[in-house]
Structures are given as structure tokens and as C-alpha cells.
PDB file of C-alpha atoms in Angstrom:
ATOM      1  CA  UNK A   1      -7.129   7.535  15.122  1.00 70.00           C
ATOM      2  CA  UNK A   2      -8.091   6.454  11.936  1.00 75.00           C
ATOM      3  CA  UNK A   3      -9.048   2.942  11.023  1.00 87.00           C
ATOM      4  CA  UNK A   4      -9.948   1.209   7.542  1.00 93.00           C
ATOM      5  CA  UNK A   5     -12.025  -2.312   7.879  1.00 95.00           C
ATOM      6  CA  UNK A   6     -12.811  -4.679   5.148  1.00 97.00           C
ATOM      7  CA  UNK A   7     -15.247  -6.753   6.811  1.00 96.00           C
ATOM      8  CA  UNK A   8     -15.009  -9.755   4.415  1.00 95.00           C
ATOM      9  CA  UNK A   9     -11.557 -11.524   4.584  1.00 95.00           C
ATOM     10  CA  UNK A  10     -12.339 -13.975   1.661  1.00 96.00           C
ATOM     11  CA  UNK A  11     -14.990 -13.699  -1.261  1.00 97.00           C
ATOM     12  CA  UNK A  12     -15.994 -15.967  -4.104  1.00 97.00           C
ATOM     13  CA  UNK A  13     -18.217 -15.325  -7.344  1.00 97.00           C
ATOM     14  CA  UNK A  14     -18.540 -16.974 -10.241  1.00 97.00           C
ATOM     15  CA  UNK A  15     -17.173 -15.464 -12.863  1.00 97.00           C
ATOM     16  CA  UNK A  16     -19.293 -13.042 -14.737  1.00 97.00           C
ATOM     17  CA  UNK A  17     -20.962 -12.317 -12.013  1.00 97.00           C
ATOM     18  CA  UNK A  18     -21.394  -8.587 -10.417  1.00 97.00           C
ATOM     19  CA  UNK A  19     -19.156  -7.865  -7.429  1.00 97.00           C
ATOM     20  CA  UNK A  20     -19.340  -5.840  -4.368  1.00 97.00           C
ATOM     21  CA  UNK A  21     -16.192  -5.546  -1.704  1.00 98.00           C
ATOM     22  CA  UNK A  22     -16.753  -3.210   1.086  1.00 98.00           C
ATOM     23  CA  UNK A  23     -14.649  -0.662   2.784  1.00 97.00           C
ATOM     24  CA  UNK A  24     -15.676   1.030   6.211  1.00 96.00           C
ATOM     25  CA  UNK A  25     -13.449   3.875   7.393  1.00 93.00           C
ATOM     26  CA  UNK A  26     -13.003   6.226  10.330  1.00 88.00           C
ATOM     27  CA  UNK A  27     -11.626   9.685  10.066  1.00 78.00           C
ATOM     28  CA  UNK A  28     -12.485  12.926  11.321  1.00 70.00           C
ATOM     29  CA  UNK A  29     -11.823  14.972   8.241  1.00 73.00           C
ATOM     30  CA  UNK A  30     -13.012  14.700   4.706  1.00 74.00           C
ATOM     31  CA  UNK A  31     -10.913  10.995   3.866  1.00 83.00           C
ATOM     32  CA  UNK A  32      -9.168  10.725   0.421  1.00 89.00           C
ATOM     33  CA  UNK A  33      -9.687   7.118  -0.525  1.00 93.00           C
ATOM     34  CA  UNK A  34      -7.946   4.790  -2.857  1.00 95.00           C
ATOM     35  CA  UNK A  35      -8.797   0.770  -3.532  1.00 97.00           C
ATOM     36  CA  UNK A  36      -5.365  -0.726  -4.504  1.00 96.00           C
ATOM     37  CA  UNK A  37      -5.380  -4.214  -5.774  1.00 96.00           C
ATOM     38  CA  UNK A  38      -2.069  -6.849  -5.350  1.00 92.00           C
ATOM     39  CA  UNK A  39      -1.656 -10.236  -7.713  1.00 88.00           C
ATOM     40  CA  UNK A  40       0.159 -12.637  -6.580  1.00 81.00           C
ATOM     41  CA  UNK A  41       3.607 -12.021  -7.047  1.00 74.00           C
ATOM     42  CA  UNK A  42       2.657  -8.513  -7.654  1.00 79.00           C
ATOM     43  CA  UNK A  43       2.886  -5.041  -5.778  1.00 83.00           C
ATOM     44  CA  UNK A  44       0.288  -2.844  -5.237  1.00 91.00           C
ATOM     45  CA  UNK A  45      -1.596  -1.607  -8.106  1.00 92.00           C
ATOM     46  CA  UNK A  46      -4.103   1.779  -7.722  1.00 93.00           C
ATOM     47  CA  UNK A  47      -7.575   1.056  -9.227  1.00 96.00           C
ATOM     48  CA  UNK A  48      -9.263   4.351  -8.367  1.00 95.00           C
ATOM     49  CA  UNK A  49      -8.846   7.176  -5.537  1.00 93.00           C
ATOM     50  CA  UNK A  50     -11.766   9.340  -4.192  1.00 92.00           C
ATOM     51  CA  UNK A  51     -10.789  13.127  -3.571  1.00 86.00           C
ATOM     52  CA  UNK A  52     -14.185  15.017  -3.543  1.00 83.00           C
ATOM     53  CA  UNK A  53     -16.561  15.699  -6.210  1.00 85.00           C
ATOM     54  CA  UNK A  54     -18.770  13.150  -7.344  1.00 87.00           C
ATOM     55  CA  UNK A  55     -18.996  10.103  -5.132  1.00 90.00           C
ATOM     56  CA  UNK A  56     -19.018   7.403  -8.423  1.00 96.00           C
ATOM     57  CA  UNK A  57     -15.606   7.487  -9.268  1.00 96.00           C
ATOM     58  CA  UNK A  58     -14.334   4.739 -12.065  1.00 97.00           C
ATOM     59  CA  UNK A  59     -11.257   3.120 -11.904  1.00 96.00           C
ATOM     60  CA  UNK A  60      -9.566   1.039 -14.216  1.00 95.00           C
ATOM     61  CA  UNK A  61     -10.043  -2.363 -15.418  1.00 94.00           C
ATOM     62  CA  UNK A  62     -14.003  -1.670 -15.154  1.00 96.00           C
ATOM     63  CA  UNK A  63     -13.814  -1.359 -11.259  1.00 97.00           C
ATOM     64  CA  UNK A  64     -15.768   1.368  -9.854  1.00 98.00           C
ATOM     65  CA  UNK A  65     -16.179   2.881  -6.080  1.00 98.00           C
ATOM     66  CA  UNK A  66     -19.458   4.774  -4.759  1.00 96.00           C
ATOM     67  CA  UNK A  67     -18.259   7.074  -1.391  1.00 94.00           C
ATOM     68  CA  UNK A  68     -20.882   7.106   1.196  1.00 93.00           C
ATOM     69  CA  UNK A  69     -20.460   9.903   3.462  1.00 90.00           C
ATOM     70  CA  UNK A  70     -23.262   9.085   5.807  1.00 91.00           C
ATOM     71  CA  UNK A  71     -22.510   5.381   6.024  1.00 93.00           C
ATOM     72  CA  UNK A  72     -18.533   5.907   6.418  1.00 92.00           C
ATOM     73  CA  UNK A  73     -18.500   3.724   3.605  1.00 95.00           C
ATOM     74  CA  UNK A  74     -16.272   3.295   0.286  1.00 96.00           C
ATOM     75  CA  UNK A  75     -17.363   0.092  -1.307  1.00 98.00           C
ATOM     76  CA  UNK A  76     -15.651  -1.369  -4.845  1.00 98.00           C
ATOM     77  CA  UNK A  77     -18.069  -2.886  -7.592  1.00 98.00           C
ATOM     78  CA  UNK A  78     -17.778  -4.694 -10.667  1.00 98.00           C
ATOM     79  CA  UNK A  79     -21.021  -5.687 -12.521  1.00 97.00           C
ATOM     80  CA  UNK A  80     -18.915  -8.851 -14.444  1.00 97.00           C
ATOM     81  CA  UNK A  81     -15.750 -10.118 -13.106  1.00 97.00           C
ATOM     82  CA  UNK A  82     -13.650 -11.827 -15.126  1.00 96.00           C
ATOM     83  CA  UNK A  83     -10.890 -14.586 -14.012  1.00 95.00           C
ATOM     84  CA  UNK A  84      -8.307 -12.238 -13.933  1.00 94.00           C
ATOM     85  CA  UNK A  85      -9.792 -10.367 -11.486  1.00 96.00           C
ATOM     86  CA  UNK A  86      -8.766 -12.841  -9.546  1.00 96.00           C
ATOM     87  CA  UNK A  87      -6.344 -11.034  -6.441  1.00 96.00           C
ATOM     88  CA  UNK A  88      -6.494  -9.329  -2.845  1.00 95.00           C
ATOM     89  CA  UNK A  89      -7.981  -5.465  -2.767  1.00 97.00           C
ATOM     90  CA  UNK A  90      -7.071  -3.232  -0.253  1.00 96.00           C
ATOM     91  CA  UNK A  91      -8.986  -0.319   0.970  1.00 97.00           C
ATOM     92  CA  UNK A  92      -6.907   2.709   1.848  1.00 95.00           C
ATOM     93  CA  UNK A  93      -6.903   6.082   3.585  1.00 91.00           C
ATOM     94  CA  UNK A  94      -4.667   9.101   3.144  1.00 85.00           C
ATOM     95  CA  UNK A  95      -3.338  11.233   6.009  1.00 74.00           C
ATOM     96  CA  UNK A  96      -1.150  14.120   4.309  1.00 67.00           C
ATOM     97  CA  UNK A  97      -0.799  15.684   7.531  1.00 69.00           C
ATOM     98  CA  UNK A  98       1.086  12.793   8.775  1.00 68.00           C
ATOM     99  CA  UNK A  99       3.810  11.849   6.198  1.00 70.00           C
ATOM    100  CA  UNK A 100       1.326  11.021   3.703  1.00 80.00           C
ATOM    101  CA  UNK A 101       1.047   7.788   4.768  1.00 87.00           C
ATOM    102  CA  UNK A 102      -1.727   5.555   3.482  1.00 91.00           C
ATOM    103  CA  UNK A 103      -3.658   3.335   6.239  1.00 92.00           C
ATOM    104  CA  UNK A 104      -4.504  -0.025   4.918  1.00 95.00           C
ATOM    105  CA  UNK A 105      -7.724  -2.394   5.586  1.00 95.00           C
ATOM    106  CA  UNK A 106      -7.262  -5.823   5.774  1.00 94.00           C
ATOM    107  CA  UNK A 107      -7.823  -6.934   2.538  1.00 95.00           C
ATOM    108  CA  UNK A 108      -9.847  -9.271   0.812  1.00 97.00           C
ATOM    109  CA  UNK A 109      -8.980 -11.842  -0.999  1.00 96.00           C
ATOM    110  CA  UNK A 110     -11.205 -12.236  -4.217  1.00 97.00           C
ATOM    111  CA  UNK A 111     -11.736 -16.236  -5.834  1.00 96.00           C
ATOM    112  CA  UNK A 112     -13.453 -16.349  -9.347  1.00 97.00           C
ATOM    113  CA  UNK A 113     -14.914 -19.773 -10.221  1.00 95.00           C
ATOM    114  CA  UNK A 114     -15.209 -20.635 -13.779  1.00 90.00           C
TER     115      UNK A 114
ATOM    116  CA  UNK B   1       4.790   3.150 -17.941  1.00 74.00           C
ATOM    117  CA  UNK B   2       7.785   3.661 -15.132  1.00 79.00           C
ATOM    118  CA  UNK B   3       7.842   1.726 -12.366  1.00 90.00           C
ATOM    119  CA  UNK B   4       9.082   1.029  -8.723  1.00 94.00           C
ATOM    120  CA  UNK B   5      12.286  -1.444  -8.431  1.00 94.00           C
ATOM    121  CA  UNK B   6      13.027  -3.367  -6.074  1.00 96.00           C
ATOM    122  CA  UNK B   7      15.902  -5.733  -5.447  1.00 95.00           C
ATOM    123  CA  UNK B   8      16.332  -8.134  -4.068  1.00 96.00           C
ATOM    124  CA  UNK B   9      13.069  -9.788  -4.490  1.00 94.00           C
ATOM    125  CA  UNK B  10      13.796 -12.614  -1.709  1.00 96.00           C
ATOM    126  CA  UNK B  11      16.183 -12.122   1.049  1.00 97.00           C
ATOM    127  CA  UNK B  12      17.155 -14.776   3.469  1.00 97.00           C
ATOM    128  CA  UNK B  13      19.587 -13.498   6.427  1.00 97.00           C
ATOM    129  CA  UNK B  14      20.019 -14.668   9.862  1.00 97.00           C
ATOM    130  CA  UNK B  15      18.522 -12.946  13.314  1.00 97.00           C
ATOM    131  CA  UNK B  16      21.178 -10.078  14.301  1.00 97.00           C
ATOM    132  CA  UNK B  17      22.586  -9.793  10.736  1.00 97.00           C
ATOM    133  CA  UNK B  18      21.750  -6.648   8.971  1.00 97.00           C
ATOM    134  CA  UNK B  19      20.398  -6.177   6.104  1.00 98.00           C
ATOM    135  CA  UNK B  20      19.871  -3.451   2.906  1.00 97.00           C
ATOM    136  CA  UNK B  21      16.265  -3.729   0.869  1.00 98.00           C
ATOM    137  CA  UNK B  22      16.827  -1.396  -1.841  1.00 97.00           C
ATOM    138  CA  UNK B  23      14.333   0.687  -3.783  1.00 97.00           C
ATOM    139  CA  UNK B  24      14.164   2.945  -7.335  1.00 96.00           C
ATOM    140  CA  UNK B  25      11.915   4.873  -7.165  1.00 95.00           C
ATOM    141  CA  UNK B  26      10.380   7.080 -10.231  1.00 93.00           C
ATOM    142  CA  UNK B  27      12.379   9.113 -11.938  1.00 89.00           C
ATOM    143  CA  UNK B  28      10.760  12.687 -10.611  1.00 87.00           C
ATOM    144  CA  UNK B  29       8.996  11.310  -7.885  1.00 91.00           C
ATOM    145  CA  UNK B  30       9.959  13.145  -4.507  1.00 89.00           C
ATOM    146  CA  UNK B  31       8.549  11.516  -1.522  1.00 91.00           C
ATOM    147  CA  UNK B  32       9.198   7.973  -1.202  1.00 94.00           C
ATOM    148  CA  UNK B  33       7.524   5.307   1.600  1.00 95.00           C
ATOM    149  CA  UNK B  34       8.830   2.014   2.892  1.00 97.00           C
ATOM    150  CA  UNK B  35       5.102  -0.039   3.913  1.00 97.00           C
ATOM    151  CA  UNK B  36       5.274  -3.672   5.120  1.00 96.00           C
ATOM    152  CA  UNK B  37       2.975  -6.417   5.336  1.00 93.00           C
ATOM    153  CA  UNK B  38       3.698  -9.532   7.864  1.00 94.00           C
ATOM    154  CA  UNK B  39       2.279 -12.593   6.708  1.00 90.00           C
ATOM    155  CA  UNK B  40      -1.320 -12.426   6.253  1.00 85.00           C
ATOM    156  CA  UNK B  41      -1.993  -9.032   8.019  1.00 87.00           C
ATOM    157  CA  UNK B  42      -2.485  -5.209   7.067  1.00 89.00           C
ATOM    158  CA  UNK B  43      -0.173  -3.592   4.809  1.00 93.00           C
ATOM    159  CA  UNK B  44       2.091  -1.027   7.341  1.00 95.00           C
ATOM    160  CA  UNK B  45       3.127   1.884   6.828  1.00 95.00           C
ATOM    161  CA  UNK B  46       6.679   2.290   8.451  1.00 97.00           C
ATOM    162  CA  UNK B  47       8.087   6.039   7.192  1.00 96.00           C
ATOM    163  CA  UNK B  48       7.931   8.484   4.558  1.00 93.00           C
ATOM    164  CA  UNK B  49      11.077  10.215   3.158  1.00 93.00           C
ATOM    165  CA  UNK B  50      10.967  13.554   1.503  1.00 90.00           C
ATOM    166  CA  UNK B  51      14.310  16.650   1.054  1.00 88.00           C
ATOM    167  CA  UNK B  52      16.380  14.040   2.252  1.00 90.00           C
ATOM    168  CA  UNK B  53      14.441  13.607   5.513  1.00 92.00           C
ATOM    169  CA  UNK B  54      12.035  11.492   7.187  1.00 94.00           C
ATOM    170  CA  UNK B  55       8.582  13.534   7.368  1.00 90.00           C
ATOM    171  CA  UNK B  56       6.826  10.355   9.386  1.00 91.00           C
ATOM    172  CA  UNK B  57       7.466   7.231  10.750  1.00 93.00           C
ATOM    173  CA  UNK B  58       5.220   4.605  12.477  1.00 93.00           C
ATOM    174  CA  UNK B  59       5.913   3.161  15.807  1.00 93.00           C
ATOM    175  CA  UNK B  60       7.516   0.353  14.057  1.00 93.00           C
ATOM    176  CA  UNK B  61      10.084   2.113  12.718  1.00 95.00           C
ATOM    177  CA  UNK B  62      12.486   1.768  15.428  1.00 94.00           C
ATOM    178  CA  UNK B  63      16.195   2.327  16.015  1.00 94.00           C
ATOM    179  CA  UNK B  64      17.336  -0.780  14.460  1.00 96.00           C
ATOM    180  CA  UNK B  65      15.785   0.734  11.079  1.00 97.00           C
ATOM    181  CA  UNK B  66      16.699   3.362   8.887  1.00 97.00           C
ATOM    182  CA  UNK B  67      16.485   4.708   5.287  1.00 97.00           C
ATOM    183  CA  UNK B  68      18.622   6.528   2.649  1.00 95.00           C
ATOM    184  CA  UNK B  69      18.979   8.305   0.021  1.00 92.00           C
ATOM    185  CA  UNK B  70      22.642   7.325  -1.213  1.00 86.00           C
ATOM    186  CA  UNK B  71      22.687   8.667  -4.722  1.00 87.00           C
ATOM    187  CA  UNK B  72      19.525  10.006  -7.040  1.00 78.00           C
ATOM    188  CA  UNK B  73      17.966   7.146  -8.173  1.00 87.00           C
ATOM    189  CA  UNK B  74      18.179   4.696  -4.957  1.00 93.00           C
ATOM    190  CA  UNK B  75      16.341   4.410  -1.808  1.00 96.00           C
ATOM    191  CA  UNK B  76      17.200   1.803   1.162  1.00 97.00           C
ATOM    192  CA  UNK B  77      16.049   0.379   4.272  1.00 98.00           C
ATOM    193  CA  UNK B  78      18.253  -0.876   6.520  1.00 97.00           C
ATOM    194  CA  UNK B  79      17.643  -2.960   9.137  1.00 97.00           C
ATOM    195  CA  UNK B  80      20.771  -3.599  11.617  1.00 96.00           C
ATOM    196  CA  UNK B  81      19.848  -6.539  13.561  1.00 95.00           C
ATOM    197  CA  UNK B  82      17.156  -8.441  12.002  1.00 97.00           C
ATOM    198  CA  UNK B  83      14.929  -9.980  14.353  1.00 96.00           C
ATOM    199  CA  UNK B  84      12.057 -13.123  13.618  1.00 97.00           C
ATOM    200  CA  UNK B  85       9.239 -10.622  13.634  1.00 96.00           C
ATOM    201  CA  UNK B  86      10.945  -8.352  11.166  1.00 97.00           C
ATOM    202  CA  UNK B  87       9.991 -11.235   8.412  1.00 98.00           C
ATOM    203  CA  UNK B  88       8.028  -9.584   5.862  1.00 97.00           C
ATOM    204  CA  UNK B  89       7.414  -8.395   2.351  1.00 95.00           C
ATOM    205  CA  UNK B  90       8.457  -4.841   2.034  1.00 97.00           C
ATOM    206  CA  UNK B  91       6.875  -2.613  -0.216  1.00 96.00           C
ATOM    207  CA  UNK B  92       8.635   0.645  -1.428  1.00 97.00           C
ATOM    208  CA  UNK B  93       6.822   3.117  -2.925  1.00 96.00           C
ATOM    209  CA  UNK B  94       7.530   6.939  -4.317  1.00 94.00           C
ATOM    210  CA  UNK B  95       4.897   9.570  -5.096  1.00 92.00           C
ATOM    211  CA  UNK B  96       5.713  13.512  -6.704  1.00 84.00           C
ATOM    212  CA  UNK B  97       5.696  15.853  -6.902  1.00 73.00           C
ATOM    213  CA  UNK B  98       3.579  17.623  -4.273  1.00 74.00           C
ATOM    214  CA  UNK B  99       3.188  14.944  -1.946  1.00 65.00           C
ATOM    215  CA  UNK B 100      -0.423  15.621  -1.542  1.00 69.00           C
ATOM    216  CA  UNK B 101      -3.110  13.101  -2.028  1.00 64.00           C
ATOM    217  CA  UNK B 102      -3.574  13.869  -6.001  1.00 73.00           C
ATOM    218  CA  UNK B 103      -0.396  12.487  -6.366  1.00 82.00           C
ATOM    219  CA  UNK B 104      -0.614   8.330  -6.406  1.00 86.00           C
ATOM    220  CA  UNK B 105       1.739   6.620  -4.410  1.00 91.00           C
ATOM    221  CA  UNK B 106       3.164   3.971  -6.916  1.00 92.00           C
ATOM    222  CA  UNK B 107       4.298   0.691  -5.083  1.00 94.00           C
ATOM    223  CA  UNK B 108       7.136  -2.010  -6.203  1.00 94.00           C
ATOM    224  CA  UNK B 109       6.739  -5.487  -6.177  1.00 92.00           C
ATOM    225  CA  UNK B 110       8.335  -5.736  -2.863  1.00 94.00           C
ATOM    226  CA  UNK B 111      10.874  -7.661  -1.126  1.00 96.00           C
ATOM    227  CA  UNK B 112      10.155 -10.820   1.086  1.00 96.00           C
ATOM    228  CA  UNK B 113      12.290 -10.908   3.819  1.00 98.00           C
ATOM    229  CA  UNK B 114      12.756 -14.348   5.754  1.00 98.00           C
ATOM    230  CA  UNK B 115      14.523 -13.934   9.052  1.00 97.00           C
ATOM    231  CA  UNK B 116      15.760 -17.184  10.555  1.00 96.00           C
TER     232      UNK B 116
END
């Protein structure tokens, strides 16, 4: 079955700072993989999705995601967050031969001091 | 930019009422999802919707829940006898119009359910 972990529950950088939040997955086929970021009081937003191609994909609000094929990895960067960037990211995986459903890490919850 | 609805965005009920989260989705979207997310755990997902039929649902998506399409622009998710552990946020979400993974699934603000 596939799985998504986000091994760090609770980060905190200063703010302008560079950022790193990782995402392990498992899944036997080639995984499509999104980052989706929530504010509080907010739904889901998507920041960037990986299909195939190049394995630097950008996203918006300066957030980018480098797929790692050998190390099951798909982990977000910033180089300089910014207090808005304040929020909880979630690491996803597609199935679309199962609904389409997405499969959800755990999140992590992202603190910027000043 | 259009956007996922939902209403309400708090609901309070009772155990063993039922109750009706309502979605609208985008306007040409297609598929639509109902995901939840219990207090400080993984988002869920709980069933996908698509030609007026589910294509998937999760283990969670028992016999005490079901979804609808009642007219074009509204999507629901009833649940008949709310239980403690069915207090949640729900997220609704729609994607179109292939359904595949090119197409984003956009997600509403949700709707926290409180079952006392």
C-alpha cells in the first residue's frame, strides 16, 4: 500500500532563513506528487505537483520541490521564508487507479520567528 | 480565481442526529472528493464522485455516509447518525475534467464538524 511520511511534525526558522521540509513516499509505480499547504482557517492550497520530467519543479510563492527517485524522496525548499509562510504543508500522493484519491503525510507545521 | 464552497463552516449536532455538509464545487469540474482530517492527524480521503457515481471510497466511508449530487452546482455528504469519532473538518474538493493527475484537485475551506 502506499504510504507518505513527513518525518518532522513541527519546524521553526527564523525568518529569512532557507527552508527544507521533507517528504518520504512508498509506491510501486512512478508517484505523481503534490505539496499542498493549509493556513489557519484555510483549505488546502496546491504549491507545486511532480508528474515526470525534470525533478526541480517550482511552485508558487517561491516554494520549490526536488524528486528523488533513488531516495523515495520529495522534499519542499525555500531559500528565504518570509512570515507568511507561516502554515502546515502536506505531502501528497496520487493514485488515479483508485478514485484519484490523494494520500496525505502527516504534515508539518512550519513557525517563522521574526 | 473560482473556488470550492463550503457551508456550513461550523456544525454542531448531537450523536445519532444526521447531518448534510454541503459542497460547490467548480463550475466544470467533474470529479469531486469528500477528504477529512480528525484533530491533529492525516488528511483522509473518504470517496470520490464522478457520472453521478462513486468511483472509490475508503474504509471509512461506511453505511452511515453518503454523497450526492442533488442539482448541478451542489455536492453533499451526509452522515445519518453522527457518532463522537465522526468530529472533524471536512474538506470537499472537485477536480476536471479528465480526472487524471494533471488535473489539480482544488480543496474548500472545509467544514468542522463537532459531534457531542
Amino acid at each position: 500500500a502506499q504510504s507518505v511520511t513527513q518525518p518532522d511534525i513541527h519546524i521553526t526558522v527564523s525568518e529569512g532563513a532557507s527552508l527544507e521540509l521533507r517528504c518520504n513516499y512508498s509506491y510501486g509505480a512512478t508517484p505523481y506528487l503534490f505539496w499542498y499547504v493549509q493556513s489557519p482557517g484555510q483549505g488546502l492550497q496546491l504549491l507545486l505537483k511532480y508528474f515526470s520530467g525534470d525533478t526541480l519543479v517550482q511552485g508558487i510563492k517561491g516554494f520549490e520541490a526536488e524528486f528523488k527517485r533513488s531516495q523515495s524522496s520529495f522534499n519542499l525548499r525555500k531559500p528565504s521564508v518570509h512570515w507568511s509562510d507561516a502554515a502546515e504543508y502536506f505531502c501528497a500522493v496520487f493514485r488515479n487507479n483508485a478514485g484519484n484519491m490523494l494520500t496525505f503525510g502527516g504534515g508539518t507545521r512550519l513557525m517563522v520567528k521574526p | 480565481e473560482p473556488e470550492v464552497t463550503q457551508t456550513p463552516s461550523h456544525q454542531v449536532t448531537q450523536m445519532g442526529q444526521e447531518v448534510i455538509l454541503r459542497c460547490v464545487p467548480i463550475s466544470n469540474h467533474l470529479y469531486f472528493y469528500w477528504y477529512r482530517q480528525i484533530l491533529g492527524q492525516k488528511v483522509e480521503f473518504l470517496v470520490s464522485f464522478y457520472n453521478n457515481e462513486i468511483s472509490e471510497k475508503s474504509e471509512i466511508f461506511d453505511d452511515q455516509f453518503s454523497v450526492e449530487r442533488p442539482d448541478g452546482s451542489n455536492f453533499t455528504l451526509k452522515i445519518r447518525s453522527t457518532k463522537l469519532e465522526d468530529s472533524a473538518m471536512y474538506f470537499c474538493a472537485s477536480s476536471g475534467p479528465s480526472g487524471q493527475a494533471t488535473d489539480t484537485q482544488y480543496f474548500g475551506p472545509g467544514t468542522r464538524l463537532t459531534v457531542l
